Structure formats: structure tokens, C-alpha cells
Amino acid sequence: MIDISLIRENPDRIKAACANKREPDVIDGILAADAERRALQAEGDELRHRQKDISAQVAGAFSSGNRELAESLKAEAKALSEEIKALDERQRLVEAEWSALLLKVPNLPAPEVPVGDASANIVVRSWGERPGFDFEPRNHIEIGRTLGILDMELGAKVAGSGFSLLLGDGARMSRALIALMLDIHREAGFREIAPPHLANRAAMTGTAQIPKLEADMYHVPDEDLFLIPTAEVPITNLHAGEVIPEAKLPIYYAGHTANFRKEAGSYGADTRGLLRVHQFDKVELVKFSHPDRSWEEHESLLAEAEKVLRALELPYRVVLLSTGDMSFASAKVYDLELWASGENRWLEVSSCSNFLDFQSRRANIRMRPEDGSALRFVHTLNASGVALPRLLVAIWENYQTSRGTVRIPAALRPYMHGQEEISPTV
RNA sequence: GGAGAGGUGGCCGAGCGGCUGAAGGCAGCUGCCUGCUAAGCAGUUGUGCGGGCAACCGCACCCCGGGUUCGAAUCCCGGCCUCUCCGCCA
């Protein structure tokens, strides 16, 4: 969340950020609640001070045998105690309102982020050549059906519409890609994590899925648990409530999980095949950074995600998202988009975000500086490295042949026992 | 799922309902001392909120949330977590 003192000192700047991020403006409500909260606390502290003082005199009065004085002090303290209780109740309500509103304020976009909607996004660079074909390239749904490696109907049969099901070499390729990606990241110092696929409400609030995205997550009511929409949630919350010694930073983690998203309201766009499904695998990269060095860490994190696409020799571009297109919690986001020849368009396979101290304030993740100065919030970052379904789409569509087969990228062959091609299964 | 034990500061560990933000030890920091290392002596070392330019002052925090009481780390209730035993199970 945003530092309350920043809101007090510069409300207009926060309001502008809300507008640019297309988020409702709750700043005036926060300022009002904040003022009331502070007044109530000052009043309560003063009453508690007096109450403590009188209480302390009770024992003395008793031991010196002055019963009457003791009883009158008790009565006085009792009256104060009731006054305090009433005040506490009001303070609790005001504070609940205050913090609920505070959780709805988005992070501030970094200065270099273009203001506007998706049309203001900037293509930072491109890599690789789009493949040429001397035939009409097919899309991944046709390829999947022909090769017997993807069956959306079966996914719908056992779970529902929007659940994919990979078969045979499709499932194998998915597994191989996960291994390849984790190996790449391990090489770069990312510690592998296999976290729970469910997370509690506190964790979801810490990384800011709650409150904004609560309705988009699958929920287990009995335990108040949520199926994770990204491994960012369990991994970032690994250090929730901790104070990390400065020397331990930065910390890098990589984890593979399934991810679950209702995708409510997104019907009509990208609904075909693997482009937008309710459950998908992803390798996620998470960094805990020294607060003074997160911008360098952001660039190197982007480069880390790019490694995967380069290893697989897939043409991609890097897009700097505008204020209106970026996520609630982020200060700056690069998207990685793969070219998919059958879809004939770019597909987002990774978001690489710097959250600065936005998540660490919520999850209370701090750093103890070596020079003994005050604790500071660390910075958190994450990137997909990368999402599986659209990666499969791009590989199948870009590596398809006129014979109807799919060549396996060279880097992936060692992970598939040297297999070079996926052919139709009978 | 059933039965029991327990959750105190960076760590270990004490704590008759009041003078305990919390003994003692360890670790850390600062001085002093010692020809190196070690030892020794003295002091010091939590976090958050509110107020003040500031030294500082007030309040809160002994897993979390309620309750009893003039007063709770200490008593009562609920929850969470850890450990042991039994049952069940990939």
C-alpha cells in the first residue's frame, strides 16, 4: 500500500495516479478517516494515561490501610475504563474504514511510464525473426487436434468450459518446458520453490490480489482459502512479517505452479483454445531487493525472462505498459509478447513488474540496514518466466511444418529424450 | 478425525494479577583494560502509533481475537500454529 504520510502530504499526486490507473479515488475518504483516527488515538492515549496512573495508586491505598481512598480511586478508574472502552470501539470502526480504503489505493506509476490506455504502450525492442511459411499456417487448435496433443472438449467434460487438457507429446512438451525454464533460472541464482497452490486471505491481501481481484479467484469457503492465481502470492509471502538482514539481499526465487483464474467477464476475447484458460501452468520469478537497487533488479529480471524465449528461438517484443494497462500493485511493468504465426498476432507470455515497497508494506517485509539505521521496507519484483499455454501456442504455430508436424526447438530436445518432432498419433 | 503438551525479546530461558517492555544467560554494539588471540570490567541494544524543530513525552505490543478486573504476559472463552500418541490415507 501507499505510505499514509505520502497521502497526507501530497494528496493531489495520489489522486492523479488513481485517475491514470483508472482506479476509484478514495483519497478524500482516507484523509477524513485519518484525521478522525488520530484525534481518537490522542484522546484515548490521554485517558489511558490517567487510568493507569489512578490504578497504580489503588494498591498503595490498600496497603496503607486507607480503604475509603482505595474504593473511591477504584470507582474513578472504573468510570475512566468505561469511557475508554467506548472510545476504543469508535476507534476500531474508524480504523477499519481507514485501512479498508487504504488497501484500495493503487501503487504510483513510475515517472517514465506513459500515461494513457493500452494504445499508449511503448514497444521497447524486438528480438528474432518471424518465421515465413510457403503454406497457410494453422492455429494451435487445429494443430493440437491433428496431432492429438490438445483437447478442449475433454477439459470441458471433466471440469468445464475453459479448462484445457493436454495429451501425449503435448503434455510431455509442457513438462519439458517447465524443466528447461527452471534450469535456466537456477543457473542464474534463483532458488527453486514448490509452494502450496492455495493461499489464505492474509497472503492474498499482502500481494494485493485482495481486495481488487477477489471475485476473480476460486475460493474454498470452509477454510477461507483461495486457489492461487499466480505463484507470486505464496512466494512473495514467504517472507511476510520478517526483517531481512541487508547482507541477505537480493533474494531470488523461481517456482512452478498451476494458476487458477475465473476470468469472469472476459468472455468474447481470447476464449479459443489455450489463449485464456481457467487453469494454467507457469514458472514464476520473484525477487526481494534492496530498496535502493530495485530498478537495476527490474531490468535484470526482464533479461532473465527473455532468456527463455531466446533459448527457444521465439520472436518476441518487449512492451512498456501504460498507466491504464498496468496492474494495480505495480510501479512499472514490461510485458513480453511472443509472435504466434497461426494466430497472426502477439501473445503476452510474461509480465515483469517492480512493486517497489507497495507489497512489502502490506505484507510487512523489512530490511535491517547494516549501519544500524532504521528498518526499511524491501522492494519486491516478479516476472513470469514464463506462462505455459501461450508458450505452447507460439511453439506449435511457429515450428509447424508443411507436413503437419511440429519441430521441437533444439534447446528443448534434451528434455524430450532427443525427440526432434511431434507427429500425429494414431 | 480422537487424546494430550506447548506458543514470552535476535537466540535460549524465568515470570505469587499490580512497582515487568519484561529477571538471567548468549549474541550484538560502545568505552576501559591487556604487548597479539582469548578473558575481564562498565554501559548499551525491540517494534509500531500519536505529539514536538529537537533532546524528549504519551500509548500499544509477551501467537491472534474477545472477556473478567481499578489493574493481566500472568485468570476465563474462541481461533491459529507447533510437538507427541492413536486412527485414517497418497
XYZ file of C-alpha atoms in Angstrom, chain A residues 11-422:
412
model
C -2.922 14.017 -1.948
C -3.060 15.517 -5.436
C -0.246 13.358 -6.687
C -2.006 10.218 -5.447
C -5.297 11.344 -6.944
C -3.641 11.829 -10.321
C -2.200 8.316 -10.093
C -5.640 6.872 -9.325
C -7.064 8.629 -12.348
C -4.232 7.480 -14.614
C -4.624 3.910 -13.402
C -8.401 4.024 -13.851
C -8.941 3.317 -10.156
C -11.637 4.921 -7.994
C -10.436 7.895 -5.975
C -10.838 7.255 -2.227
C -8.263 9.792 -1.078
C -10.664 12.294 0.496
C -12.288 9.488 2.459
C -8.882 8.341 3.668
C -7.853 11.832 4.769
C -11.077 12.274 6.720
C -10.745 8.876 8.413
C -7.083 9.558 9.087
C -7.776 12.817 10.884
C -10.510 11.236 12.979
C -8.337 8.240 13.740
C -5.527 10.421 15.013
C -7.831 12.553 17.156
C -9.352 9.437 18.704
C -5.972 7.970 19.430
C -4.691 11.134 21.096
C -7.822 11.309 23.220
C -7.632 7.607 24.098
C -3.942 7.772 24.972
C -4.600 10.621 27.346
C -7.441 8.755 29.071
C -5.382 5.575 29.325
C -2.544 7.565 30.833
C -4.824 8.867 33.588
C -6.398 5.482 34.111
C -3.024 3.789 34.530
C -1.986 6.466 36.952
C -5.040 6.043 39.170
C -4.873 2.268 39.009
C -1.330 2.384 40.259
C -2.473 4.296 43.323
C -5.073 1.673 44.278
C -2.610 -0.879 45.566
C -0.793 1.784 47.566
C -4.022 2.961 49.163
C -4.927 -0.579 50.161
C -1.537 -1.375 51.628
C -1.516 1.808 53.701
C -4.867 0.751 55.084
C -6.821 3.584 53.521
C -9.830 1.615 52.372
C -12.043 4.572 51.601
C -9.473 6.176 49.360
C -8.885 2.864 47.586
C -12.570 2.414 46.892
C -13.006 5.910 45.563
C -9.959 5.503 43.327
C -11.386 2.255 42.022
C -14.654 3.954 41.198
C -12.848 6.713 39.372
C -10.759 4.245 37.417
C -13.826 2.214 36.591
C -15.531 5.271 35.109
C -12.465 6.043 33.025
C -12.230 2.444 31.920
C -15.755 2.562 30.563
C -15.086 5.795 28.771
C -12.011 4.241 27.187
C -13.956 1.185 26.095
C -16.478 3.325 24.238
C -13.718 5.334 22.629
C -11.877 2.172 21.572
C -14.988 0.896 19.889
C -15.257 4.068 17.813
C -11.562 3.973 17.025
C -11.861 0.379 15.856
C -14.600 1.311 13.410
C -12.749 4.339 12.082
C -9.542 2.351 11.731
C -11.290 -0.466 9.874
C -12.697 2.061 7.429
C -9.315 3.762 7.122
C -7.379 0.597 6.343
C -10.034 -0.801 4.010
C -9.809 2.387 1.943
C -6.018 2.391 2.085
C -5.947 -1.096 0.566
C -7.870 0.263 -2.423
C -5.254 2.836 -3.404
C -3.126 1.588 -6.309
C 0.628 1.935 -6.496
C 2.010 5.070 -8.118
C 3.268 4.611 -11.678
C 6.958 5.430 -12.122
C 7.667 8.765 -13.855
C 8.748 7.183 -17.142
C 5.533 5.185 -17.531
C 3.438 6.567 -20.395
C 0.064 7.962 -19.325
C -2.939 6.582 -21.143
C -4.708 3.355 -22.078
C -3.267 0.331 -23.894
C -2.755 2.412 -27.048
C -0.095 4.388 -25.163
C 2.012 1.279 -24.554
C 5.523 1.531 -25.967
C 7.345 -1.252 -27.801
C 10.810 -1.051 -26.283
C 12.548 -3.596 -28.503
C 12.025 -6.718 -30.574
C 14.089 -9.868 -30.927
C 14.152 -12.644 -33.540
C 12.595 -13.079 -36.957
C 9.013 -14.029 -37.536
C 9.008 -17.321 -39.455
C 7.852 -17.337 -43.094
C 5.684 -20.108 -44.490
C 5.019 -21.280 -48.040
C 1.646 -22.500 -46.890
C -1.156 -21.071 -44.775
C -0.016 -21.624 -41.166
C -2.599 -23.289 -38.959
C -3.515 -22.149 -35.495
C -2.747 -24.112 -32.362
C -6.265 -25.516 -32.037
C -6.058 -27.216 -35.436
C -2.502 -28.329 -34.779
C -3.479 -29.659 -31.384
C -6.393 -31.580 -32.805
C -4.439 -33.029 -35.749
C -1.529 -34.131 -33.584
C -3.738 -35.342 -30.754
C -1.949 -33.226 -28.159
C -4.710 -30.797 -27.071
C -8.375 -31.493 -26.399
C -10.530 -28.664 -25.081
C -13.678 -30.807 -25.178
C -12.179 -33.291 -22.750
C -11.186 -30.461 -20.440
C -14.769 -29.221 -20.530
C -16.040 -32.735 -19.926
C -14.226 -33.222 -16.634
C -14.122 -29.643 -15.331
C -15.975 -27.157 -17.507
C -15.639 -24.785 -20.380
C -12.284 -23.032 -20.374
C -10.288 -25.897 -18.914
C -7.682 -27.308 -21.260
C -6.385 -30.837 -21.436
C -3.032 -31.792 -22.926
C -2.320 -35.297 -24.138
C 0.723 -37.303 -25.151
C 3.537 -35.183 -26.541
C 1.587 -32.018 -25.702
C 1.697 -32.879 -22.016
C 5.307 -34.039 -22.356
C 6.355 -30.801 -24.028
C 4.707 -28.838 -21.252
C 6.638 -30.818 -18.654
C 9.880 -30.433 -20.612
C 9.432 -26.672 -20.866
C 8.948 -26.372 -17.122
C 12.179 -28.287 -16.519
C 14.070 -26.218 -19.093
C 12.894 -22.934 -17.619
C 13.642 -23.890 -14.032
C 17.121 -24.994 -15.075
C 17.781 -21.693 -16.818
C 16.733 -19.727 -13.765
C 18.564 -21.941 -11.331
C 21.725 -21.212 -13.293
C 21.144 -17.505 -12.622
C 20.831 -17.972 -8.865
C 17.093 -18.392 -8.444
C 16.240 -20.828 -5.665
C 13.545 -23.271 -6.710
C 10.312 -23.248 -4.714
C 7.395 -25.664 -4.895
C 4.765 -23.778 -2.878
C 1.159 -24.562 -1.894
C -1.414 -23.941 -4.611
C -3.813 -22.479 -2.076
C -3.208 -19.384 -0.024
C -5.033 -17.677 2.810
C -6.651 -14.269 2.937
C -3.687 -12.564 4.590
C -1.335 -13.719 1.844
C -3.769 -12.616 -0.862
C -4.005 -9.197 0.767
C -0.239 -8.972 1.131
C 0.387 -9.192 -2.589
C -2.775 -7.139 -3.319
C -4.966 -9.700 -5.077
C -7.424 -8.764 -2.321
C -9.474 -6.627 -2.364
C -9.400 -5.787 -6.053
C -9.296 -9.254 -7.632
C -11.107 -11.307 -5.001
C -14.028 -12.057 -7.309
C -11.688 -13.446 -9.947
C -10.283 -16.160 -7.701
C -11.565 -19.622 -6.858
C -12.430 -19.756 -3.177
C -12.707 -22.620 -0.680
C -15.218 -21.249 1.835
C -14.782 -23.823 4.606
C -11.180 -22.829 5.175
C -11.319 -19.358 3.627
C -8.559 -20.381 1.233
C -8.046 -19.242 -2.331
C -6.585 -21.118 -5.276
C -3.565 -19.098 -6.275
C -3.866 -17.044 -9.475
C -0.063 -16.886 -9.616
C 2.904 -18.283 -7.664
C 3.728 -14.667 -6.857
C 1.300 -14.995 -3.935
C 2.839 -17.864 -1.956
C 6.413 -16.969 -2.889
C 6.287 -13.265 -2.072
C 4.534 -14.061 1.186
C 7.333 -16.447 2.180
C 8.939 -13.516 3.971
C 5.785 -11.791 5.230
C 6.324 -10.196 8.629
C 10.078 -10.738 8.502
C 13.033 -8.449 8.958
C 15.734 -9.468 6.487
C 19.390 -8.587 7.169
C 20.720 -6.263 4.486
C 23.514 -8.676 3.584
C 20.998 -11.345 2.558
C 19.547 -9.187 -0.229
C 18.818 -9.636 -3.023
C 16.912 -12.937 -2.745
C 15.821 -14.726 -5.925
C 13.165 -17.437 -6.158
C 11.704 -19.407 -9.062
C 8.673 -21.616 -8.769
C 6.440 -23.671 -10.976
C 2.752 -23.886 -10.075
C -0.627 -24.258 -11.638
C -2.566 -20.999 -11.614
C -6.313 -20.610 -11.308
C -8.369 -17.723 -12.594
C -12.089 -17.396 -13.091
C -11.577 -14.845 -15.836
C -15.092 -13.620 -15.156
C -16.327 -11.145 -17.717
C -13.604 -11.877 -20.224
C -15.817 -13.973 -22.484
C -15.589 -12.973 -26.079
C -11.889 -12.169 -26.067
C -9.169 -14.799 -26.408
C -11.519 -17.571 -25.435
C -10.419 -20.039 -28.064
C -8.126 -22.907 -27.222
C -5.225 -22.224 -24.895
C -5.246 -18.441 -25.100
C -7.225 -17.821 -21.914
C -7.975 -20.752 -19.645
C -9.079 -21.149 -16.024
C -6.052 -23.194 -15.060
C -2.573 -22.917 -16.481
C 0.993 -23.723 -15.528
C 3.593 -21.054 -15.154
C 7.132 -20.640 -13.915
C 7.282 -17.514 -11.797
C 10.319 -15.451 -10.789
C 10.243 -13.426 -7.575
C 12.888 -11.067 -6.245
C 13.309 -9.382 -2.875
C 15.527 -6.392 -3.485
C 17.382 -3.761 -1.508
C 15.162 -0.668 -1.754
C 17.946 1.330 -3.403
C 18.562 -1.187 -6.167
C 15.194 -2.399 -7.413
C 15.348 -0.596 -10.760
C 18.509 -2.475 -11.757
C 16.909 -5.647 -10.466
C 13.873 -4.931 -12.621
C 15.957 -4.707 -15.795
C 17.890 -7.875 -14.998
C 14.662 -9.674 -14.167
C 13.314 -8.756 -17.584
C 16.503 -10.107 -19.144
C 16.043 -13.321 -17.160
C 12.576 -13.913 -18.578
C 13.851 -13.100 -22.060
C 16.451 -15.856 -21.743
C 13.699 -18.443 -22.003
C 12.322 -17.017 -25.226
C 15.797 -16.690 -26.731
C 16.706 -20.237 -25.763
C 13.609 -21.423 -27.597
C 14.374 -19.129 -30.552
C 10.969 -17.499 -30.494
C 10.439 -13.991 -31.895
C 9.247 -11.603 -29.218
C 8.949 -7.971 -28.280
C 9.219 -6.037 -25.038
C 6.391 -3.632 -24.272
C 6.392 -0.927 -21.609
C 2.832 -0.785 -20.303
C 0.998 2.497 -19.903
C -0.625 3.644 -16.666
C -4.041 2.400 -17.775
C -2.812 -1.055 -18.793
C -0.569 -1.927 -15.877
C -1.615 -3.787 -12.757
C -2.903 -2.315 -9.503
C 0.180 -3.043 -7.403
C 2.946 -2.218 -9.856
C 5.032 0.907 -10.377
C 6.362 -0.217 -13.753
C 5.612 -3.211 -15.958
C 7.212 -4.705 -19.034
C 5.229 -7.296 -20.926
C 6.919 -9.925 -23.078
C 4.905 -10.821 -26.153
C 5.536 -13.791 -28.409
C 4.714 -13.834 -32.071
C 2.257 -16.608 -32.925
C 2.126 -17.370 -36.641
C -1.234 -19.135 -36.680
C -2.990 -16.518 -34.579
C -1.064 -13.965 -36.605
C -0.558 -11.704 -33.611
C 1.467 -11.079 -30.444
C 0.652 -13.030 -27.280
C 1.538 -11.879 -23.788
C 3.562 -14.582 -22.023
C 5.155 -12.605 -19.221
C 4.629 -9.538 -17.092
C 7.725 -8.210 -15.419
C 6.848 -5.852 -12.566
C 8.526 -3.709 -9.961
C 6.224 -3.122 -6.995
C 8.726 -1.055 -5.018
C 7.569 -1.150 -1.382
C 3.869 -1.471 -2.231
C 3.601 -5.177 -1.442
C 6.199 -5.164 1.334
C 4.185 -2.553 3.223
C 1.117 -4.756 3.018
C 2.981 -7.946 3.872
C 5.327 -6.145 6.292
C 8.634 -7.305 4.806
C 11.500 -5.166 6.024
C 15.267 -4.916 5.897
C 17.696 -4.268 8.730
C 20.421 -1.965 7.381
C 23.968 -2.931 8.277
C 24.815 0.547 9.527
C 22.226 0.188 12.289
C 19.847 2.791 10.873
C 16.069 2.365 10.946
C 14.350 -0.613 9.339
C 13.204 -0.114 5.735
C 10.703 -1.910 3.571
C 12.344 -4.106 0.950
C 11.261 -3.921 -2.678
C 9.535 -6.853 -4.356
C 9.526 -7.728 -8.045
C 8.259 -10.563 -10.122
C 8.051 -11.845 -13.668
C 6.577 -14.827 -15.359
C 9.385 -16.892 -16.652
C 7.110 -17.825 -18.478
C 3.444 -18.866 -18.804
C 2.989 -22.263 -20.419
C -0.161 -22.269 -22.581
C 0.725 -19.344 -24.799
C 4.293 -20.572 -24.993
C 2.952 -23.853 -26.373
C 0.791 -21.911 -28.821
C 3.794 -19.987 -30.124
C 5.992 -23.074 -30.400
C 3.369 -25.132 -32.184
C 2.409 -22.364 -34.575
C 5.933 -21.112 -35.328
C 7.561 -24.522 -35.564
C 4.872 -26.188 -37.676
C 5.841 -27.820 -40.966
C 4.101 -28.300 -44.283
C 3.822 -31.980 -43.403
C 1.582 -31.107 -40.453
C 4.163 -31.892 -37.816
C 5.750 -29.618 -35.189
C 9.521 -29.427 -34.883
C 10.836 -29.339 -31.327
C 13.133 -26.367 -30.559
C 16.746 -27.510 -30.211
C 17.062 -26.344 -26.616
C 14.102 -28.475 -25.633
C 15.205 -31.743 -27.259
C 17.436 -32.862 -24.382
C 14.383 -32.621 -22.173
C 12.407 -34.873 -24.533
C 14.900 -37.693 -24.938
C 16.287 -36.188 -28.140
C 12.949 -36.189 -29.915
C 13.006 -33.733 -32.830
C 9.431 -33.577 -33.963
C 5.864 -34.186 -32.870
